[in-house]
Coordinates of C-alpha atoms in Angstrom, one line a residue:
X1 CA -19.7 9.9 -5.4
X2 CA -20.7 6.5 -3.7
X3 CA -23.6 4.7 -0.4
X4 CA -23.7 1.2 0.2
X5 CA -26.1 -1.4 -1.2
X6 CA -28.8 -2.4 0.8
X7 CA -28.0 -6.4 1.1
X8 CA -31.5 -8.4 1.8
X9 CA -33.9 -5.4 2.0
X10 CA -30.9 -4.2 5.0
X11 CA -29.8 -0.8 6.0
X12 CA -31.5 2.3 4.4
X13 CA -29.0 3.8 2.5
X14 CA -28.3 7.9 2.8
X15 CA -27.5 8.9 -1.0
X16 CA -25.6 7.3 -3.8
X17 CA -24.5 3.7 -3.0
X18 CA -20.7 3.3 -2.5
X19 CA -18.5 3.6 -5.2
X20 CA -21.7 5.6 -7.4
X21 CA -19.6 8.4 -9.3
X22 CA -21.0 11.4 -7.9
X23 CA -22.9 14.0 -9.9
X24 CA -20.3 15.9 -12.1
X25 CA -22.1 19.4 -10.9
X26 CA -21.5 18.8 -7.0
X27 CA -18.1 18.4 -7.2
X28 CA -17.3 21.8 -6.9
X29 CA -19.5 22.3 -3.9
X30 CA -18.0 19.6 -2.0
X31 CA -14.8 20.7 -2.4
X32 CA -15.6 24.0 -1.2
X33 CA -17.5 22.6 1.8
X34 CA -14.1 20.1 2.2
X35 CA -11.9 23.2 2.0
X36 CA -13.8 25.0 4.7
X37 CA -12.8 22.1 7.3
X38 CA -9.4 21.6 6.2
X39 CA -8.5 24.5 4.8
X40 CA -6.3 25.6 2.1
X41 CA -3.3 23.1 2.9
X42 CA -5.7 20.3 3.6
X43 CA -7.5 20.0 0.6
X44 CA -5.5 19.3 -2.7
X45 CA -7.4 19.5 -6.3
X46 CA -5.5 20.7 -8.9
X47 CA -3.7 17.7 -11.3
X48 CA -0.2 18.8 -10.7
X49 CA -0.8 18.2 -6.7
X50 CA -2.8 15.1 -7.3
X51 CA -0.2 13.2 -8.7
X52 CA 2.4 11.8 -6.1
X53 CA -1.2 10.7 -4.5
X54 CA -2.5 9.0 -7.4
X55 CA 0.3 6.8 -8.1
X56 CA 1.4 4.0 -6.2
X57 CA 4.9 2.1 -5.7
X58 CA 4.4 -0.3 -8.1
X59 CA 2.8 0.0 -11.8
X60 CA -1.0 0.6 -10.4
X61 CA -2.3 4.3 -11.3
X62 CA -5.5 5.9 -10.9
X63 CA -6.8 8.7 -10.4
X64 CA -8.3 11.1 -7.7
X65 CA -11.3 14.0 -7.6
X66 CA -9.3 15.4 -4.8
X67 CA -6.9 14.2 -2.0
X68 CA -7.9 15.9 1.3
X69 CA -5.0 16.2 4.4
X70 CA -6.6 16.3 7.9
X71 CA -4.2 17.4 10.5
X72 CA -6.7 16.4 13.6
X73 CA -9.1 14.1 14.7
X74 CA -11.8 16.3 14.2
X75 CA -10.9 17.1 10.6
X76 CA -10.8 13.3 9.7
X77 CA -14.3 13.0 11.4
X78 CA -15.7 16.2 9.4
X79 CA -14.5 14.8 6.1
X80 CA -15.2 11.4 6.6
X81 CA -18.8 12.3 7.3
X82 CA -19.6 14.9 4.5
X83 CA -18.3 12.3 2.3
X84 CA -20.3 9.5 3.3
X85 CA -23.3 12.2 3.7
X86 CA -22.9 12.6 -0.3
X87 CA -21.7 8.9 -1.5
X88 CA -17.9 9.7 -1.9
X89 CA -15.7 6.9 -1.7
X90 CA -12.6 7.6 0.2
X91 CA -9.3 5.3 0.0
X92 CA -7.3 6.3 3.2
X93 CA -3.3 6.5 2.3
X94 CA -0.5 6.4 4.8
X95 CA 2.6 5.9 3.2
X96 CA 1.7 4.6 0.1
X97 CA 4.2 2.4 0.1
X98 CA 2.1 -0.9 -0.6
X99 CA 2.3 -2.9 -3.8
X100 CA -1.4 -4.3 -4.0
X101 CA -3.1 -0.8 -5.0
X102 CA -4.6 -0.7 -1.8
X103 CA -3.9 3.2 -1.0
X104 CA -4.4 4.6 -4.7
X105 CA -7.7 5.7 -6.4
X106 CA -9.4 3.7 -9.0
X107 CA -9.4 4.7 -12.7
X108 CA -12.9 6.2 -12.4
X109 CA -11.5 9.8 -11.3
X110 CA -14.5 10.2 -8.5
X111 CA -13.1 8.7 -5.5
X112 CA -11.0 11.1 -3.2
X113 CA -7.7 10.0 -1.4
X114 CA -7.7 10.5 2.3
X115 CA -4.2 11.0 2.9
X116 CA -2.4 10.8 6.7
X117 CA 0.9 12.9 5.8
X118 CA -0.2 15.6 8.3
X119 CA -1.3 13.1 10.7
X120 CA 2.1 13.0 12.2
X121 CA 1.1 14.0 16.2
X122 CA 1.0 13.3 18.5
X123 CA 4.2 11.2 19.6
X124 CA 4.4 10.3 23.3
X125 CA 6.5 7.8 24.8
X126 CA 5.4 6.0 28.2
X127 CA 9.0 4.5 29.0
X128 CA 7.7 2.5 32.1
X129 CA 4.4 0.5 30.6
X130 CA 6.7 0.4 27.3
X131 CA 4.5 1.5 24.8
X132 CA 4.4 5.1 22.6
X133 CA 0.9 7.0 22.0
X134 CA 1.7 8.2 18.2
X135 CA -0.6 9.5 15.0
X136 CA -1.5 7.7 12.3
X137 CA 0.6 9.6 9.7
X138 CA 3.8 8.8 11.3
X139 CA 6.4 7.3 9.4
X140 CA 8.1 4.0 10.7
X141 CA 11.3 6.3 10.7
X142 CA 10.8 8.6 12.3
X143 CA 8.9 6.8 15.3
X144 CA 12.2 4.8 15.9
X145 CA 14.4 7.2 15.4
X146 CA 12.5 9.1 18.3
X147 CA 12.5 5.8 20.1
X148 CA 16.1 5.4 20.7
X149 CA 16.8 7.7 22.9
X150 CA 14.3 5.6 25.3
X151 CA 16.0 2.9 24.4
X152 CA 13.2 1.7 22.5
X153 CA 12.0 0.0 19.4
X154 CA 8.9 -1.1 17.5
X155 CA 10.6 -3.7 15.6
X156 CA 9.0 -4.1 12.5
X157 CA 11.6 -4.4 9.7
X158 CA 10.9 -3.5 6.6
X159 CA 12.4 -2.6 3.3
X160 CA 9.8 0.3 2.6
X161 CA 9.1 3.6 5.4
X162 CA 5.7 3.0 5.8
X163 CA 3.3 5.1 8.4
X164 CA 1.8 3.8 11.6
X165 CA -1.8 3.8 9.9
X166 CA -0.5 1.6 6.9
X167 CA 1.0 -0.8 9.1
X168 CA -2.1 -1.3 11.2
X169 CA -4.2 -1.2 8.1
X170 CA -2.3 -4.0 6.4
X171 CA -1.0 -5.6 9.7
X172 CA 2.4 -5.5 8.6
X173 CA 5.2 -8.6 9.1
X174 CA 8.8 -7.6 8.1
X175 CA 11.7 -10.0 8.2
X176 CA 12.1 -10.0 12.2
X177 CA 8.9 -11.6 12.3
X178 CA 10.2 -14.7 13.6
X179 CA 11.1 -13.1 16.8
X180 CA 8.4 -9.8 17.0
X181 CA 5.4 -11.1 15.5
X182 CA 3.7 -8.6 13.4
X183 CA 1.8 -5.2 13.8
X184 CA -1.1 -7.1 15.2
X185 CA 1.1 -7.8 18.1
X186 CA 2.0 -4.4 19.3
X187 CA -1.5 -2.8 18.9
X188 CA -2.4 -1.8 22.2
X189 CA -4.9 1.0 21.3
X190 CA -6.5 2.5 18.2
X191 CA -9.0 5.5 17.6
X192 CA -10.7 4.8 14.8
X193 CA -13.3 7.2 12.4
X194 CA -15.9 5.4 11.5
X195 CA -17.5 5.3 8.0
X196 CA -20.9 6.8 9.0
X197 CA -22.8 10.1 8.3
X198 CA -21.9 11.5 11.6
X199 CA -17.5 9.9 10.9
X200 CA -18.2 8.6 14.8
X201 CA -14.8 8.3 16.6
X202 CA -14.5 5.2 18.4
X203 CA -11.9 5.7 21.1
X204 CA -10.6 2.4 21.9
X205 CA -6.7 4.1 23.1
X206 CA -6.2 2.4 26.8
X207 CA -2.9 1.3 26.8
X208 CA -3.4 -2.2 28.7
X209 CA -2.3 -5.4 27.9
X210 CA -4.5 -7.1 29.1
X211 CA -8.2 -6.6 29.2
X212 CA -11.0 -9.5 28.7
X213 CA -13.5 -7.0 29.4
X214 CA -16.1 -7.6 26.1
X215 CA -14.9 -7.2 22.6
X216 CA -11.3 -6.7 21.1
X217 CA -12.8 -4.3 18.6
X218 CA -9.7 -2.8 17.9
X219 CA -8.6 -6.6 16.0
X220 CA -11.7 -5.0 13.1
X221 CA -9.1 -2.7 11.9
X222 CA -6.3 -4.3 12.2
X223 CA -5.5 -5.9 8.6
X224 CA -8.4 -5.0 6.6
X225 CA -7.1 -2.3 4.9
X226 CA -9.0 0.7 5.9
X227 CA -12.5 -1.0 5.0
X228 CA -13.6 -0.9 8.7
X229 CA -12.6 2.6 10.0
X230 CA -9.5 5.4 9.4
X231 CA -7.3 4.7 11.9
X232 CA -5.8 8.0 13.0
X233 CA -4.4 7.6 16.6
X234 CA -2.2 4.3 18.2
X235 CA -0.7 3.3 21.6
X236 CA 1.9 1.2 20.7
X237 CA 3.5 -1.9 22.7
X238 CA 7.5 -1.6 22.2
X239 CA 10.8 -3.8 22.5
X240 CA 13.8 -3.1 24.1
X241 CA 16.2 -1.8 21.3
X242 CA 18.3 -4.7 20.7
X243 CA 21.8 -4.3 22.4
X244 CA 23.8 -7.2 20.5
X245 CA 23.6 -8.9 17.3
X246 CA 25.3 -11.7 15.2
X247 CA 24.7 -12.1 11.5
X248 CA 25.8 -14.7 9.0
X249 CA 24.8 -15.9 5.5
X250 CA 24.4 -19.7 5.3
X251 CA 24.7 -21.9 1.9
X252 CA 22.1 -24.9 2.6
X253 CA 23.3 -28.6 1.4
X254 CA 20.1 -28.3 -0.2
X255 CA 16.4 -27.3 -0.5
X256 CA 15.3 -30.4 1.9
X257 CA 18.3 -28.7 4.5
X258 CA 16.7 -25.4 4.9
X259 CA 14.0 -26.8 7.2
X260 CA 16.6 -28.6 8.9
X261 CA 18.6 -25.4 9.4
X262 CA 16.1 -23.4 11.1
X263 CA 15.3 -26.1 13.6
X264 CA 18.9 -26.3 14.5
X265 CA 18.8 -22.8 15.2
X266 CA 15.4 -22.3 17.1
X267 CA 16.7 -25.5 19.5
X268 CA 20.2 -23.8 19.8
X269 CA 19.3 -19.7 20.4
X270 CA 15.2 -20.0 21.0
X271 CA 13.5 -16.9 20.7
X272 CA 16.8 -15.2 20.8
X273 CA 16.8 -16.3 16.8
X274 CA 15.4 -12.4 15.1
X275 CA 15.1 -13.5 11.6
X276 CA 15.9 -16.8 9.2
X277 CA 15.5 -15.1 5.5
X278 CA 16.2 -16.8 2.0
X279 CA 17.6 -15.1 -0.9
X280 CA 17.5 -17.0 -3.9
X281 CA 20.6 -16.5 -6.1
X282 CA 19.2 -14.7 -9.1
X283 CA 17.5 -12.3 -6.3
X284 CA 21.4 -11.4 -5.1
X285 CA 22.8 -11.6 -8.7
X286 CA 20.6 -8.7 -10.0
X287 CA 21.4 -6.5 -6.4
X288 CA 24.8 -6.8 -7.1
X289 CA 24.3 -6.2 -11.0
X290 CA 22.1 -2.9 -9.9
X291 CA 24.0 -1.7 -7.0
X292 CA 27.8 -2.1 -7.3
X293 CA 29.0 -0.5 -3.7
X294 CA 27.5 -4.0 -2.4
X295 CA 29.7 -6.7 -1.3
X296 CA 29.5 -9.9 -3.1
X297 CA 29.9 -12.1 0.1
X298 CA 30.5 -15.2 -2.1
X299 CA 33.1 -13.8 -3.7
X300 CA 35.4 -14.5 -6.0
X301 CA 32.2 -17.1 -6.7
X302 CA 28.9 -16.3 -7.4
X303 CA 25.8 -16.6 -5.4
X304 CA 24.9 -20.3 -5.0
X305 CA 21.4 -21.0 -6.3
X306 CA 20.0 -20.2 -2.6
X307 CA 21.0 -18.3 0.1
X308 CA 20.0 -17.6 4.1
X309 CA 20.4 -14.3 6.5
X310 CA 20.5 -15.2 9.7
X311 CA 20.3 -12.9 12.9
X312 CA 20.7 -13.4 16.7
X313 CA 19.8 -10.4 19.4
X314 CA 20.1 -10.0 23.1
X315 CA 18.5 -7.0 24.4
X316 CA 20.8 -6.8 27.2
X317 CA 24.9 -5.2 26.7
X318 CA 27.7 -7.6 26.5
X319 CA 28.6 -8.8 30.3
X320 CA 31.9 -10.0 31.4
X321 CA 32.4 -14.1 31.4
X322 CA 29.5 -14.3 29.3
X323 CA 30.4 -15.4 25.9
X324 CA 30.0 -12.7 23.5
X325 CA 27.0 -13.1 20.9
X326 CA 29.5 -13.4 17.9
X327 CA 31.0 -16.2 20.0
X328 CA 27.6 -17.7 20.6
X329 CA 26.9 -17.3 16.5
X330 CA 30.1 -19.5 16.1
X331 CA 29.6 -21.9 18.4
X332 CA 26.2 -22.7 16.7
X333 CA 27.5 -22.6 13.7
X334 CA 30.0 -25.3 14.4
X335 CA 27.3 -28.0 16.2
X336 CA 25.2 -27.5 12.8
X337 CA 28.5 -27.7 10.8
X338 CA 28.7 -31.5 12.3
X339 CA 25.3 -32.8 12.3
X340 CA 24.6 -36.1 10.6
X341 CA 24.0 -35.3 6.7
X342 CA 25.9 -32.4 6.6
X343 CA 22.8 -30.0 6.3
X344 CA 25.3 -26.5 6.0
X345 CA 27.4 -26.5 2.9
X346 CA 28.9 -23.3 3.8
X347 CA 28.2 -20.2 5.8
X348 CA 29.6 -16.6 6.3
X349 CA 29.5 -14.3 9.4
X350 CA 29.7 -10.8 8.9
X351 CA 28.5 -7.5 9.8
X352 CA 25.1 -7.1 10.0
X353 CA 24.9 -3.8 8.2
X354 CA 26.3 -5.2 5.2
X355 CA 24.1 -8.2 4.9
X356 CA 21.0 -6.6 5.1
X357 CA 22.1 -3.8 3.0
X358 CA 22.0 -6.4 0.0
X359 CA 18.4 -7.7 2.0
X360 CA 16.9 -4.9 1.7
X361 CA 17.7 -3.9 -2.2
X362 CA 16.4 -7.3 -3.9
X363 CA 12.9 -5.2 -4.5
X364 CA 14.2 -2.3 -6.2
X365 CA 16.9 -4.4 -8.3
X366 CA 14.3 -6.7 -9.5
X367 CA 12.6 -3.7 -11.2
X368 CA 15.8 -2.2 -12.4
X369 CA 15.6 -5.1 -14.5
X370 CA 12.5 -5.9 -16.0
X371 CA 8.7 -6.2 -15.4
X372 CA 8.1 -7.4 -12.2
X373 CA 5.2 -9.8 -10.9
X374 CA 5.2 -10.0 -7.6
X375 CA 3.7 -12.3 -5.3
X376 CA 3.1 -12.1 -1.3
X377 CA 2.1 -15.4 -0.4
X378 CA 2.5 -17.4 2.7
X379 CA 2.7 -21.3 3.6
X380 CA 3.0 -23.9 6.7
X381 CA 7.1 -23.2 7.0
X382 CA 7.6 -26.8 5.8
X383 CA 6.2 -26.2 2.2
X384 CA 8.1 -23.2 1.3
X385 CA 10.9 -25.0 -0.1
X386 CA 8.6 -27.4 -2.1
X387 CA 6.7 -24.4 -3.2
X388 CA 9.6 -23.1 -4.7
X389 CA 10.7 -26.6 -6.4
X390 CA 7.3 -27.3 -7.8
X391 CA 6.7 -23.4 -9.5
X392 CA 10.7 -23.8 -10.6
X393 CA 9.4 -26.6 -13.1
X394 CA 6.2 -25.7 -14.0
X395 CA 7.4 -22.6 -15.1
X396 CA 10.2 -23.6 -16.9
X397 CA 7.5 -25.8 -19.0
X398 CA 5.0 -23.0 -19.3
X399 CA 6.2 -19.9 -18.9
X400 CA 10.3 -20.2 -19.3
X401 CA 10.6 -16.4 -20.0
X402 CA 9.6 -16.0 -16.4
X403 CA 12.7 -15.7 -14.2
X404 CA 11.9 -16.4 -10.8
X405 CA 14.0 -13.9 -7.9
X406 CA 12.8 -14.9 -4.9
X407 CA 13.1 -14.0 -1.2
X408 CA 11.2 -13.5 1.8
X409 CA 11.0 -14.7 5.5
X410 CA 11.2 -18.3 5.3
X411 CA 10.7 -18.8 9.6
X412 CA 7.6 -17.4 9.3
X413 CA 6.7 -19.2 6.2
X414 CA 6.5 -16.0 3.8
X415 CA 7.9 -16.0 0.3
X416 CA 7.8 -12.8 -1.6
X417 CA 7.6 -14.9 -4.5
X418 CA 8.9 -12.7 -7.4
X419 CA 8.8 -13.2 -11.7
X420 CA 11.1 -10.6 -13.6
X421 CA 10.0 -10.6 -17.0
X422 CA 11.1 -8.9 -20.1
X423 CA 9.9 -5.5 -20.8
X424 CA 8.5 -5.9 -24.2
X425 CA 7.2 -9.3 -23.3
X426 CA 3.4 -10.7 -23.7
X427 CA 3.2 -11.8 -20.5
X428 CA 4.8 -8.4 -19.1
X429 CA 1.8 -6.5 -20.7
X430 CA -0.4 -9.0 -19.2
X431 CA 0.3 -10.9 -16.6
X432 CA -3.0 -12.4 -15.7
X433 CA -2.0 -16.1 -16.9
X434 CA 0.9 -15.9 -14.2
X435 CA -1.4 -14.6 -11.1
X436 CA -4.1 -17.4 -12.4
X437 CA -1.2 -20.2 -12.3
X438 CA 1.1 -19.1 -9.2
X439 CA -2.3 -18.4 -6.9
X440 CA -3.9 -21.5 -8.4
X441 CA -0.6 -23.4 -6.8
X442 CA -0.1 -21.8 -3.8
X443 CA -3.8 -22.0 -2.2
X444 CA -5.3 -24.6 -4.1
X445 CA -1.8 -27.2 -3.9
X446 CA -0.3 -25.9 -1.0
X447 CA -3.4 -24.5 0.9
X448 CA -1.5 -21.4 1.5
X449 CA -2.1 -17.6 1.7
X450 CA -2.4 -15.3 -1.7
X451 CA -1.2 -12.6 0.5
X452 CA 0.6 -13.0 3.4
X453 CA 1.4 -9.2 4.4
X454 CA 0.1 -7.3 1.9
X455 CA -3.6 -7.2 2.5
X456 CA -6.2 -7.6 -0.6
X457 CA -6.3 -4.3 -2.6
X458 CA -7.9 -3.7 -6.3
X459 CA -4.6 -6.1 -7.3
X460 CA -6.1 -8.7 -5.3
X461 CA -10.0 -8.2 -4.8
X462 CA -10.8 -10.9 -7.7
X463 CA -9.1 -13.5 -5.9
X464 CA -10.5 -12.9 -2.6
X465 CA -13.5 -13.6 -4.0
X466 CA -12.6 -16.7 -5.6
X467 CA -10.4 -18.5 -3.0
X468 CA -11.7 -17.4 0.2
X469 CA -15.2 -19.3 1.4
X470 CA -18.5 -17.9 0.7
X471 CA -19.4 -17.9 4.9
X472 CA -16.2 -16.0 5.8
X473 CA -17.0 -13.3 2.6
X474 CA -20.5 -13.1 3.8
X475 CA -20.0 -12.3 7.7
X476 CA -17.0 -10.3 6.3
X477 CA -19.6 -8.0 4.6
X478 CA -21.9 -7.9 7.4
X479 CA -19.6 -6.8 9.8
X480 CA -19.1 -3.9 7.1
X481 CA -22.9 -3.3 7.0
X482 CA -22.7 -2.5 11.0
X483 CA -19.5 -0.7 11.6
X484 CA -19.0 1.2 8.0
X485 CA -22.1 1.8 6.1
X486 CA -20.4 4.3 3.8
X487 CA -17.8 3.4 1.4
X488 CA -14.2 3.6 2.6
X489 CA -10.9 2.3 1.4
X490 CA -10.2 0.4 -2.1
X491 CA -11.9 -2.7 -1.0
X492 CA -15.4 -3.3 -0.4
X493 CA -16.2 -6.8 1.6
X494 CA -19.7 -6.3 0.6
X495 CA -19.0 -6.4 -3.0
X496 CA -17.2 -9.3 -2.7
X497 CA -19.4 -10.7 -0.3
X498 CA -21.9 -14.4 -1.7
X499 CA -24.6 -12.4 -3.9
X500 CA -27.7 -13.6 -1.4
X501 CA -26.3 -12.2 1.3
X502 CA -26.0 -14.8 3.3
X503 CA -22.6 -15.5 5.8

């Protein structure tokens, strides 16, 4: 199945390079040799079971020689091993919950899918250095759910239930990033399988904070997809669960007032301030159009053209004489109300559940109506908003069929910049000329990021290696050539890498 190129006369390599398809008479011997490790629940082959593996949460499809389902460490290392051993490629998946094919199989049928859904153990929760030691495979769910009763929280918000391993893998943001940060913040401690013939486990689990004793090497896995190692084990830093919160949707005067808004906030609450997201009205139209149970909060209106959620938490419970956090929302919302231009055209507390209940359902409405092109992209916070105005026009001149449904975490700078096309459209069955244009804008104009939180994947690979420089693609690849000579994940930084080699 697949063994790395040698890059300037390099590494010797062990068998097929990476990503060779493997000899079509093998196969059954490796799965036998895979089955002995893992054993008859461990190792799937048959179509019907290869399925729900091969297909991801949106559109991308390919498809698997097998999907094998370590429960332990030692499993992972085993497979991980025989496979590099023989040139298998293997694409780790977590949740597979991502949207840049990142955790599915290519086309090619030889590639196996190393899947985490037994991966789920261990889960132990150290109350008094605030931090949980959990496996790879378990969900986001779950791990809070079992955090509560600690009072506990990792708080990573996200719209999807994604596993530990994906999140580290893709070095997941959410829309409390403002506050949190993102998964790269709340890695204490990793063990790691390494890509090699021997699937060396690098234990890297103490769970300190602070510790300037060599290397971070946990930072190589964290947001590169599974290319550096399988992450199957995590000490976790934690928040305190959040004991009050205020919520309110503002109307901004206009797109030059959103900036505005969120400074008068972050001078007002400071890091009390847990997320500042915009909704652009077509994104809330076609929520409310898809799910009817949902509030309109505008009503009897519609939604105007552009929207914000706002959210302020204390992690402490409501004391007496202190004013409560609803007040405090109030009160902030009156001093903006009066500042000189009038940035606030209108705003609406309200209970939090409700609000982000229409949040978190603009994904799944958008493709209840149409074809879906979807964009992660992120930006210095102050050229969102012009971002948005400049795309709004050129598409309407090139593209008008395009109909842009916005949202994303505007205090961190994120836009989950979104085009809903028609079905039976030209542009729906390819949508190449839209990627070309809106990447072209947002890191060529705007010198921003072609994916903020999503990491590469297949989706993305051709545009790594086009807008990212040829030194950072290069040392990129030879970090791969030390720490993960066999093939591992859907993205190879040595393919992508300058073709002499050099960083």
């Amino acid at each position: 199945m697949r063994g790395g190129p040698d890059r300037q006369g390099g590494r010797p390599s062990s068998g097929p390079a990476p990503g060779e398809p493997a000899r079509v008479n093998d196969t059954a011997s490796h799965l036998d040799a895979l089955r002995a490790v893992l054993g008859e629940r461990g190792l799937l082959a048959a179509p019907d079971d290869l399925s729900a593996y091969e297909t991801g949460a949106r559109y991308d499809r390919g498809r698997a020689a097998f999907v094998a389902r370590p429960a332990t460490t030692a499993e992972a290392s085993a497979v991980v091993a025989h496979c590099v051993r023989h040139g298998i490629r293997l694409v780790p998946q977590g949740g597979n919950t991502g949207l840049v094919a990142g955790s599915t199989p290519d086309p090619g049928g030889a590639q196996g899918v190393l899947s985490l859904d037994r991966f789920t153990g261990p889960f132990e929760v150290d109350a008094a250095n605030r931090s949980a030691t959990v496996g790879a495979g378990l969900r986001l769910s779950t791990l809070n759910q079992g955090l509560e009763a600690h009072g506990l929280v990792l708080p990573i918000d996200l719209g999807a239930d994604p596993t530990v391993g994906g999140m580290v893998a893709t070095n997941t943001g959410g829309a409390r990033f403002i506050r949190y940060g993102d998964m790269r913040r709340h890695v204490l401690g990793l063990e790691v399988v390494l890509p090699d013939a021997q699937g060396t486990v690098l234990d890297l689990m103490r769970p300190l904070r602070k510790n300037n004793t060599g290397l971070d090497l946990k930072q190589l896995f964290i947001g590169t997809g599974g290319a550096y190692g399988l992450v199957t084990r995590a000490v976790l830093e934690l928040r305190r669960l959040p004991q009050q919160s205020a919520t309110a949707i503002l109307v901004p005067r206009d797109d030059e007032a959103v900036m505005t808004l969120l400074t008068a906030f972050e001078e007002r609450v400071g890091d009390h301030l847990a997320a500042f997201e915009g909704m652009s009205g077509a994104a809330v139209e076609l929520a409310l159009k898809h799910h009817e149970r949902l509030r309109n909060p505008f009503a009897p209106h519609p939604p105007p053209p552009f929207c914000i959620l706002v959210e302020i938490e204390r992690s402490w419970a409501a004391r007496d004489q202190e004013p409560s956090i609803d007040v405090l929302m109030e009160q902030v919302l009156a001093e903006i109300w009066d500042l000189p231009g009038g940035p606030l055209a209108d705003a609406m507390p309200g209970r939090g559940s409700d609000f982000w209940a229409l949040r978190h359902v603009l994904s799944e409405s958008l493709a209840a109506e149409g074809r879906v092109v979807a964009f992660d992209l992120g930006f210095a916070r102050a050229d969102v908003m012009p971002f948005r105005r400049a795309m709004t026009e050129v598409l309407a001149q090139r593209h008008p069929e395009a109909r842009i449904c916005d949202f994303g975490h505007v205090g961190d700078g994120g836009v989950h910049f979104n085009l809903v096309l028609p079905r039976d459209s030209a542009l729906a069955r390819d949508p190449a000329p839209l990627r070309e244009l809106v990447f072209g804008e947002a890191a060529g104009r705007f010198g921003g990021s072609f994916s903020a939180e999503h990491g590469i994947g297949r989706a993305n690979l051709a545009f790594y290696e086009r807008l990212v420089g040829d030194r950072e693609r290069g040392l990129a690849g030879s970090i791969q050539d030390l720490v993960a000579p066999g093939g591992l994940g859907s993205v190879d930084f040595r393919a992508a890498a300058p073709s002499d080699g050099s960083p």
